[in-house]
């Protein structure tokens, strides 16, 4: 798979025998197939140009001359079938046009000639189709569909997903189609369903919710600030005294919906990888884009919108700059207190070491054994890591000794914005999930398991460099860090080009109950709590009953004075009556 246009690929193929275009999946997504050596030669040409190249997991060189020996037999078998015109408009991927009368020759050509998926999608769009439902075992076509559709409006819905139970996946897919206006026979889908009353207003499946504003909405220059254009940081300013500079931003689950998918201990936390991304973005303008060290001092809970400041100080004699990340709830501004969540040092970037160059070019890595990954995210959820779709990026994993290798990718919604980040925080966070697949987590530098009631969170990053920005998928190696403390990370894009590396990441356990407390506002101090009274407690003093005008005698012999309401009791106390030790109120 080559991330290039068909014309560019065809031009390279002109000088190479034994390889041809096998599929055109989008404006810059082409598959080539044929002799292994020739395919490798073509892939090498594009890799040298910096174009993303990925080897596909297939059993045969489909849609190439390697299929020629079976075409005659395939045509004979297909010739024994009867054919008719499609009753539903059908865009065939052989030509990318509507098919009116396929015959035996169509199917023989379909196995040999390129798959024109992008043209077929556009042909359906030309017929007014805007909802595309993928009927298959996964969401491969749905992931490619938006790029093929270009600027046209449309949604791609996979019916099944590998990481979801089939019934839930099917019902979810049908629900997505329904809210896009597709009529469904619900009696066939849910025969035992229980109808519920509709809202009292007209309900016609129209969206009336205001769309969330982007993080960089508005003209910040009108307020005397400089626009940054980063998804997490929207503006920058330089203090008049010349003491460094400050980048500001606003984080919320409405402005950045993918943040809601990072729930730890039942609380939505800004991932530690987001602090790494903000620190690197803040250091780049000053030529200090490498994190020498970054300590995460306090988790940032997103119980509501928060204001963020990344403060970069002036360089010291060694060229290093101090960096701090502060945040406060938006509701507390202005005048609200700021909390420092991270601090560290930024230095000028350095070229990758010789051990990292070319480390992940060959994929999967030689000598590595595949690891089953289906139980990873259910296990993490049971441990308190409630990762949503944006953060469930692990696709495959391998082990070689104590090293863990993994392939991670962003879902289509986040992949579309990956180019705006150095490394998308959800993608880098998913790269760390593979640590849980190590045969011996301690030997791999992943640390030991947290004690009951505790959750491991990233604490200290050292030696972090973003070598190439904008990746939507990564090849990852996790290993024990030099010196034995923490784990090191190296990640490359699909072509094997190094994208990000970290010399060390150390995690530490945090009490799960402290996470919820960290995001509490003043309102969280008020709660209803039942305080039990021991059955053998002696009833002493004076009692009062709210909601009665008549005095009565308790079973213990204590006189209970009645008051019609609380105001009457307060008035009596203000007039000199003794304040009762026990007050009863009717519930």
PDB file of C-alpha atoms in Angstrom, residues 17-20 33-39 59-71 111-112:
ATOM      1  CA  UNK A  17       8.620  -5.551 -14.686  1.00  0.00           C
ATOM      2  CA  UNK A  18       6.439  -7.978 -12.723  1.00  0.00           C
ATOM      3  CA  UNK A  19       4.407  -5.470 -10.736  1.00  0.00           C
ATOM      4  CA  UNK A  20       1.195  -3.575 -11.454  1.00  0.00           C
ATOM      5  CA  UNK A  33       0.972  -6.284  -6.462  1.00  0.00           C
ATOM      6  CA  UNK A  34       3.118  -8.822  -8.289  1.00  0.00           C
ATOM      7  CA  UNK A  35       6.515 -10.445  -7.907  1.00  0.00           C
ATOM      8  CA  UNK A  36       7.857  -9.951  -4.386  1.00  0.00           C
ATOM      9  CA  UNK A  37      11.219  -8.598  -5.529  1.00  0.00           C
ATOM     10  CA  UNK A  38       9.639  -6.134  -7.957  1.00  0.00           C
ATOM     11  CA  UNK A  39       7.105  -4.970  -5.374  1.00  0.00           C
ATOM     12  CA  UNK A  59      -1.852 -14.899   0.874  1.00  0.00           C
ATOM     13  CA  UNK A  60      -1.441 -14.228  -2.881  1.00  0.00           C
ATOM     14  CA  UNK A  61      -0.445 -11.458  -5.277  1.00  0.00           C
ATOM     15  CA  UNK A  62      -4.048 -10.685  -6.205  1.00  0.00           C
ATOM     16  CA  UNK A  63      -4.891  -8.447  -9.189  1.00  0.00           C
ATOM     17  CA  UNK A  64      -1.525  -9.057 -10.855  1.00  0.00           C
ATOM     18  CA  UNK A  65      -0.091 -11.359 -13.538  1.00  0.00           C
ATOM     19  CA  UNK A  66       0.304 -13.979 -10.797  1.00  0.00           C
ATOM     20  CA  UNK A  67      -3.443 -14.618 -11.151  1.00  0.00           C
ATOM     21  CA  UNK A  68      -3.250 -15.453 -14.890  1.00  0.00           C
ATOM     22  CA  UNK A  69      -3.008 -19.276 -14.442  1.00  0.00           C
ATOM     23  CA  UNK A  70      -6.454 -19.463 -12.799  1.00  0.00           C
ATOM     24  CA  UNK A  71      -8.390 -17.020 -14.983  1.00  0.00           C
ATOM     25  CA  UNK A 111      -9.637 -11.153 -10.116  1.00  0.00           C
ATOM     26  CA  UNK A 112      -6.946  -9.802 -12.442  1.00  0.00           C
TER      27      UNK A 112
END
